[in-house]
Amino acid sequence: MAMAEGERTECAEPPRDEPPADGALKRAEELKTQANDYFKAKDYENAIKFYSQAIELNPNNAIYYGNRSLAYLRTECYGYALADATRAIELDKKYIKGYYRRAASNMALGKFRAALRDYETVVKVKPHDKDAKMKYQECNKIVKQKAFERAIAGDEHKRSVVDSLDIESMTIEDEYSGPKLEDGRVTIAFMKELMQWYKDQKKLHRKCAYQILVQVKEVLSKLSTLVETTLKEVRALGRWEPGGGLLAGGPRSSETHRPTWLGLPSLCPPVSPPGCPSLWPLGLCPTLSISCPLPVSSAWSPSVCRVASCPCPPRCPLPTSLSRPLPLRWPLFFQTEKITVCGDTHGQFYDLLNIFELNGLPSEANPYIFNGDFVDRGSFSVEVILTLFGFKLLYPDHFHLLRGNHETDNMNQIYGFEGEVRAKYTAQMYELFSEVFEWLPLAQCINGKVLIMHGGLFSEDGVTLDDIRKIERNRQPPDSGPMCDLLWSDPQPQNGRSVSKRGVSCQFGPDVTKAFLEENHLDYIIRSHEVKAEGYEVAHGGRCVTVFSAPNYCDQMGNKASYIHLRGSDLRPQFHQFTAVPHPDVKPMAYASTLLQLGMM
């Protein structure tokens, strides 16, 4: 398929005045050709690498910067893309693709007026170019719409969409056979039916969708900007009694215990200290562990099981083979609380279903945190977000949702969610989604030791957890400050801070992370916001973890995805990778801005 004018990577004419001594210009052209090949293969990282090498040899070629700008756009490095496009224009005022690239970069950053100026330039130079005209008209439409929205926002008497809804008067037609809320409430039966209904590519009735949105807005509005969660280290399940059997209840102070290693669940191989016999597997679920009131040491088995041990005497009193429960009152059995942390899902509904298939449905015993960017890009964003909101209503204390940079109006307008809601429902429903998104918490702290946010750390030193708690989140994010940073910032390998590759917030180094953690008595942070080839990344000496849960992002990146398990007994992240599953033939960004569909990026 031929690419639009603003989309095509340029094949420059070989320079005529090539210096004969070192052949630098010739080598630069060879590198640019290699970069173009990588770009065509959608290997944008290598394309950027080879464009950069070409620029090092010939830093005065506008085409190299223009091509690299497009590669940066594909990797969502909008700040770098903007800088390259600007440099290309500085080198060659007549290089039209430079204006295309700069307009695309500004559009991605929500700077619509700046983008419009560049599209105006293109139309003046190419008045008969249909593609340029369409992009100019679409951008101009957005600029006018934004001006109208600002005028409305200035009205102190603006009402919530909720105030204008009359949900009770909405009727569900007889021919509708899909899921319905039971007495206006979400149930597990409703959620299971909803997910199957969506899997079959059917639409939830608008009355049910509005009911979910109104209720979840009320739930979210009562939460703190910083949600604080405690995972208990252990939970008593019962004790062994003489003759066998696991009974409920706590330990007795009069109970005595002999020192020995205790058995692991049957799914784990028996483990014992050197010189001691192999022990009888207890046949319990893999999340169980054993505690002893005597001085014990804890160890991780080769599987997920945890076992506590006491020093074994020189001659172990136990027989080499046990066929029944231990004959005395032995220690309690415990279960460690666990939570699953997921990263970006970006409208990939069928991959969301796969997470629940692999990791279990949400429940009070199986809590989740979804770390923002639920919508945009993927064309099943409505299905994703209403499923997540439904589980939030079903398990308000055990299913957590944090805001991402794509739960914002600017991103939704460009990357598809607004268009999708308008297509599947109405513009009014999108306005209600926007209101709900503004109430999503910005961060979550686990056991006072692990901080989770979508983007990352801050442009300035000295930010505390209390500062996060005080953020007034019920709004669209500003262009700078702590709220912006929590949604937009990224880590970098070098110390210090630098200008963001995205053009918003900053990039922060290992020293910044270390100082923030020490000041706030934290162990590490978990963030999302970036595609990772393996679905996760551990950086900054283990202090900065990235998790991304949208496999084969946009049907073109080929990346794995992952989710994280955190346990109360040990907050070390346990990564679980998975790959993409098939989905119906609806392309990503099917509802995105016309500018995207015209090849803006």
mmCIF file of N, CA and C in Angstrom, residues 509-574:
data_model
loop_
_atom_site.group_PDB
_atom_site.id
_atom_site.type_symbol
_atom_site.label_atom_id
_atom_site.label_comp_id
_atom_site.label_asym_id
_atom_site.label_seq_id
_atom_site.Cartn_x
_atom_site.Cartn_y
_atom_site.Cartn_z
ATOM 1 N N GLY A 509 16.836 9.816 36.195
ATOM 2 C CA GLY A 509 17.882 8.816 36.279
ATOM 3 C C GLY A 509 17.887 8.040 37.582
ATOM 4 N N PRO A 510 18.820 7.080 37.708
ATOM 5 C CA PRO A 510 18.897 6.231 38.908
ATOM 6 C C PRO A 510 19.092 7.015 40.192
ATOM 7 N N ASP A 511 19.857 8.109 40.128
ATOM 8 C CA ASP A 511 20.082 8.897 41.337
ATOM 9 C C ASP A 511 18.802 9.580 41.799
ATOM 10 N N VAL A 512 17.986 10.018 40.848
ATOM 11 C CA VAL A 512 16.699 10.635 41.186
ATOM 12 C C VAL A 512 15.784 9.609 41.856
ATOM 13 N N THR A 513 15.759 8.421 41.301
ATOM 14 C CA THR A 513 14.934 7.356 41.882
ATOM 15 C C THR A 513 15.390 7.016 43.294
ATOM 16 N N LYS A 514 16.686 6.845 43.468
ATOM 17 C CA LYS A 514 17.236 6.471 44.773
ATOM 18 C C LYS A 514 16.911 7.527 45.826
ATOM 19 N N ALA A 515 17.083 8.796 45.469
ATOM 20 C CA ALA A 515 16.818 9.873 46.423
ATOM 21 C C ALA A 515 15.341 9.925 46.807
ATOM 22 N N PHE A 516 14.454 9.762 45.822
ATOM 23 C CA PHE A 516 13.018 9.777 46.104
ATOM 24 C C PHE A 516 12.631 8.629 47.033
ATOM 25 N N LEU A 517 13.140 7.444 46.761
ATOM 26 C CA LEU A 517 12.806 6.280 47.586
ATOM 27 C C LEU A 517 13.303 6.451 49.010
ATOM 28 N N GLU A 518 14.517 6.940 49.160
ATOM 29 C CA GLU A 518 15.075 7.124 50.497
ATOM 30 C C GLU A 518 14.284 8.160 51.279
ATOM 31 N N GLU A 519 13.918 9.250 50.632
ATOM 32 C CA GLU A 519 13.177 10.307 51.327
ATOM 33 C C GLU A 519 11.803 9.823 51.778
ATOM 34 N N ASN A 520 11.213 8.914 51.008
ATOM 35 C CA ASN A 520 9.860 8.453 51.318
ATOM 36 C C ASN A 520 9.814 7.044 51.912
ATOM 37 N N HIS A 521 10.995 6.501 52.251
ATOM 38 C CA HIS A 521 11.102 5.194 52.920
ATOM 39 C C HIS A 521 10.443 4.084 52.096
ATOM 40 N N LEU A 522 10.686 4.111 50.795
ATOM 41 C CA LEU A 522 10.147 3.123 49.873
ATOM 42 C C LEU A 522 11.251 2.191 49.386
ATOM 43 N N ASP A 523 10.858 1.023 48.875
ATOM 44 C CA ASP A 523 11.824 0.074 48.317
ATOM 45 C C ASP A 523 12.012 0.260 46.812
ATOM 46 N N TYR A 524 10.911 0.403 46.081
ATOM 47 C CA TYR A 524 11.015 0.587 44.633
ATOM 48 C C TYR A 524 9.683 1.091 44.091
ATOM 49 N N ILE A 525 9.684 1.484 42.814
ATOM 50 C CA ILE A 525 8.460 1.924 42.147
ATOM 51 C C ILE A 525 8.118 0.944 41.024
ATOM 52 N N ILE A 526 6.823 0.853 40.735
ATOM 53 C CA ILE A 526 6.333 0.140 39.554
ATOM 54 C C ILE A 526 5.615 1.159 38.686
ATOM 55 N N ARG A 527 5.959 1.194 37.413
ATOM 56 C CA ARG A 527 5.294 2.103 36.477
ATOM 57 C C ARG A 527 5.037 1.357 35.173
ATOM 58 N N SER A 528 4.371 1.997 34.234
ATOM 59 C CA SER A 528 4.019 1.342 32.966
ATOM 60 C C SER A 528 4.432 2.273 31.826
ATOM 61 N N HIS A 529 3.511 2.651 30.937
ATOM 62 C CA HIS A 529 3.722 3.794 30.045
ATOM 63 C C HIS A 529 4.655 3.531 28.864
ATOM 64 N N GLU A 530 5.409 2.432 28.862
ATOM 65 C CA GLU A 530 6.350 2.166 27.774
ATOM 66 C C GLU A 530 6.269 0.712 27.325
ATOM 67 N N VAL A 531 6.270 0.519 26.008
ATOM 68 C CA VAL A 531 6.349 -0.835 25.463
ATOM 69 C C VAL A 531 7.715 -1.422 25.792
ATOM 70 N N LYS A 532 7.741 -2.652 26.251
ATOM 71 C CA LYS A 532 8.992 -3.372 26.500
ATOM 72 C C LYS A 532 8.929 -4.711 25.762
ATOM 73 N N ALA A 533 10.014 -5.065 25.109
ATOM 74 C CA ALA A 533 10.032 -6.271 24.273
ATOM 75 C C ALA A 533 9.629 -7.515 25.044
ATOM 76 N N GLU A 534 10.059 -7.600 26.309
ATOM 77 C CA GLU A 534 9.750 -8.766 27.138
ATOM 78 C C GLU A 534 8.517 -8.565 28.012
ATOM 79 N N GLY A 535 7.884 -7.403 27.893
ATOM 80 C CA GLY A 535 6.699 -7.120 28.700
ATOM 81 C C GLY A 535 7.006 -6.456 30.022
ATOM 82 N N TYR A 536 8.279 -6.382 30.374
ATOM 83 C CA TYR A 536 8.676 -5.722 31.614
ATOM 84 C C TYR A 536 10.145 -5.332 31.519
ATOM 85 N N GLU A 537 10.556 -4.489 32.457
ATOM 86 C CA GLU A 537 11.963 -4.093 32.552
ATOM 87 C C GLU A 537 12.261 -3.737 34.001
ATOM 88 N N VAL A 538 13.421 -4.154 34.468
ATOM 89 C CA VAL A 538 13.898 -3.778 35.798
ATOM 90 C C VAL A 538 15.098 -2.868 35.599
ATOM 91 N N ALA A 539 15.009 -1.634 36.080
ATOM 92 C CA ALA A 539 16.051 -0.634 35.857
ATOM 93 C C ALA A 539 16.441 0.017 37.179
ATOM 94 N N HIS A 540 17.432 0.892 37.097
ATOM 95 C CA HIS A 540 17.886 1.672 38.250
ATOM 96 C C HIS A 540 18.247 0.777 39.434
ATOM 97 N N GLY A 541 18.972 -0.284 39.135
ATOM 98 C CA GLY A 541 19.418 -1.171 40.201
ATOM 99 C C GLY A 541 18.296 -1.882 40.923
ATOM 100 N N GLY A 542 17.215 -2.172 40.212
ATOM 101 C CA GLY A 542 16.071 -2.848 40.821
ATOM 102 C C GLY A 542 15.077 -1.912 41.466
ATOM 103 N N ARG A 543 15.321 -0.614 41.401
ATOM 104 C CA ARG A 543 14.439 0.353 42.073
ATOM 105 C C ARG A 543 13.316 0.875 41.176
ATOM 106 N N CYS A 544 13.383 0.598 39.884
ATOM 107 C CA CYS A 544 12.372 1.104 38.944
ATOM 108 C C CYS A 544 11.944 -0.035 38.022
ATOM 109 N N VAL A 545 10.704 -0.477 38.173
ATOM 110 C CA VAL A 545 10.170 -1.607 37.411
ATOM 111 C C VAL A 545 9.097 -1.097 36.452
ATOM 112 N N THR A 546 9.176 -1.527 35.197
ATOM 113 C CA THR A 546 8.150 -1.203 34.204
ATOM 114 C C THR A 546 7.377 -2.464 33.855
ATOM 115 N N VAL A 547 6.044 -2.367 33.812
ATOM 116 C CA VAL A 547 5.211 -3.496 33.398
ATOM 117 C C VAL A 547 4.275 -3.017 32.295
ATOM 118 N N PHE A 548 4.169 -3.803 31.238
ATOM 119 C CA PHE A 548 3.343 -3.452 30.074
ATOM 120 C C PHE A 548 2.517 -4.674 29.702
ATOM 121 N N SER A 549 1.204 -4.510 29.586
ATOM 122 C CA SER A 549 0.304 -5.665 29.475
ATOM 123 C C SER A 549 -0.486 -5.704 28.173
ATOM 124 N N ALA A 550 0.023 -5.040 27.138
ATOM 125 C CA ALA A 550 -0.606 -5.089 25.810
ATOM 126 C C ALA A 550 0.342 -5.784 24.841
ATOM 127 N N PRO A 551 0.203 -7.114 24.657
ATOM 128 C CA PRO A 551 1.119 -7.835 23.767
ATOM 129 C C PRO A 551 0.902 -7.468 22.300
ATOM 130 N N ASN A 552 1.982 -7.553 21.527
ATOM 131 C CA ASN A 552 1.941 -7.168 20.108
ATOM 132 C C ASN A 552 1.179 -5.857 19.949
ATOM 133 N N TYR A 553 1.655 -4.866 20.662
ATOM 134 C CA TYR A 553 1.035 -3.542 20.763
ATOM 135 C C TYR A 553 0.668 -3.009 19.383
ATOM 136 N N CYS A 554 -0.576 -2.603 19.231
ATOM 137 C CA CYS A 554 -1.097 -2.065 17.971
ATOM 138 C C CYS A 554 -0.947 -3.044 16.808
ATOM 139 N N ASP A 555 -0.884 -4.323 17.122
ATOM 140 C CA ASP A 555 -0.755 -5.373 16.100
ATOM 141 C C ASP A 555 0.509 -5.250 15.263
ATOM 142 N N GLN A 556 1.528 -4.563 15.790
ATOM 143 C CA GLN A 556 2.716 -4.399 14.961
ATOM 144 C C GLN A 556 4.033 -4.436 15.715
ATOM 145 N N MET A 557 4.034 -4.340 17.035
ATOM 146 C CA MET A 557 5.302 -4.241 17.755
ATOM 147 C C MET A 557 5.924 -5.601 18.070
ATOM 148 N N GLY A 558 5.126 -6.668 18.087
ATOM 149 C CA GLY A 558 5.663 -8.000 18.336
ATOM 150 C C GLY A 558 6.163 -8.242 19.748
ATOM 151 N N ASN A 559 5.831 -7.363 20.673
ATOM 152 C CA ASN A 559 6.319 -7.487 22.049
ATOM 153 C C ASN A 559 5.530 -8.507 22.850
ATOM 154 N N LYS A 560 6.185 -9.089 23.845
ATOM 155 C CA LYS A 560 5.476 -9.859 24.858
ATOM 156 C C LYS A 560 4.825 -8.879 25.832
ATOM 157 N N ALA A 561 3.957 -9.393 26.672
ATOM 158 C CA ALA A 561 3.358 -8.594 27.745
ATOM 159 C C ALA A 561 3.576 -9.333 29.055
ATOM 160 N N SER A 562 3.275 -8.655 30.154
ATOM 161 C CA SER A 562 3.452 -9.310 31.449
ATOM 162 C C SER A 562 2.526 -8.697 32.484
ATOM 163 N N TYR A 563 2.394 -9.394 33.598
ATOM 164 C CA TYR A 563 1.796 -8.837 34.806
ATOM 165 C C TYR A 563 2.669 -9.265 35.969
ATOM 166 N N ILE A 564 2.491 -8.601 37.102
ATOM 167 C CA ILE A 564 3.359 -8.801 38.263
ATOM 168 C C ILE A 564 2.541 -9.322 39.435
ATOM 169 N N HIS A 565 3.103 -10.256 40.165
ATOM 170 C CA HIS A 565 2.544 -10.672 41.452
ATOM 171 C C HIS A 565 3.375 -10.055 42.577
ATOM 172 N N LEU A 566 2.688 -9.462 43.534
ATOM 173 C CA LEU A 566 3.307 -9.001 44.775
ATOM 174 C C LEU A 566 2.663 -9.762 45.923
ATOM 175 N N ARG A 567 3.479 -10.249 46.855
ATOM 176 C CA ARG A 567 2.976 -10.993 48.009
ATOM 177 C C ARG A 567 3.344 -10.260 49.288
ATOM 178 N N GLY A 568 2.444 -10.340 50.262
ATOM 179 C CA GLY A 568 2.682 -9.650 51.520
ATOM 180 C C GLY A 568 3.909 -10.137 52.242
ATOM 181 N N SER A 569 4.249 -11.421 52.082
ATOM 182 C CA SER A 569 5.412 -11.975 52.774
ATOM 183 C C SER A 569 6.717 -11.576 52.115
ATOM 184 N N ASP A 570 6.652 -11.160 50.861
ATOM 185 C CA ASP A 570 7.857 -10.796 50.125
ATOM 186 C C ASP A 570 7.428 -9.928 48.961
ATOM 187 N N LEU A 571 7.723 -8.647 49.018
ATOM 188 C CA LEU A 571 7.239 -7.703 48.019
ATOM 189 C C LEU A 571 8.073 -7.683 46.745
ATOM 190 N N ARG A 572 8.968 -8.652 46.591
ATOM 191 C CA ARG A 572 9.728 -8.716 45.351
ATOM 192 C C ARG A 572 8.791 -9.015 44.184
ATOM 193 N N PRO A 573 8.931 -8.311 43.052
ATOM 194 C CA PRO A 573 8.030 -8.556 41.919
ATOM 195 C C PRO A 573 8.290 -9.910 41.276
ATOM 196 N N GLN A 574 7.219 -10.629 41.007
ATOM 197 C CA GLN A 574 7.295 -11.890 40.267
ATOM 198 C C GLN A 574 6.607 -11.675 38.923
#
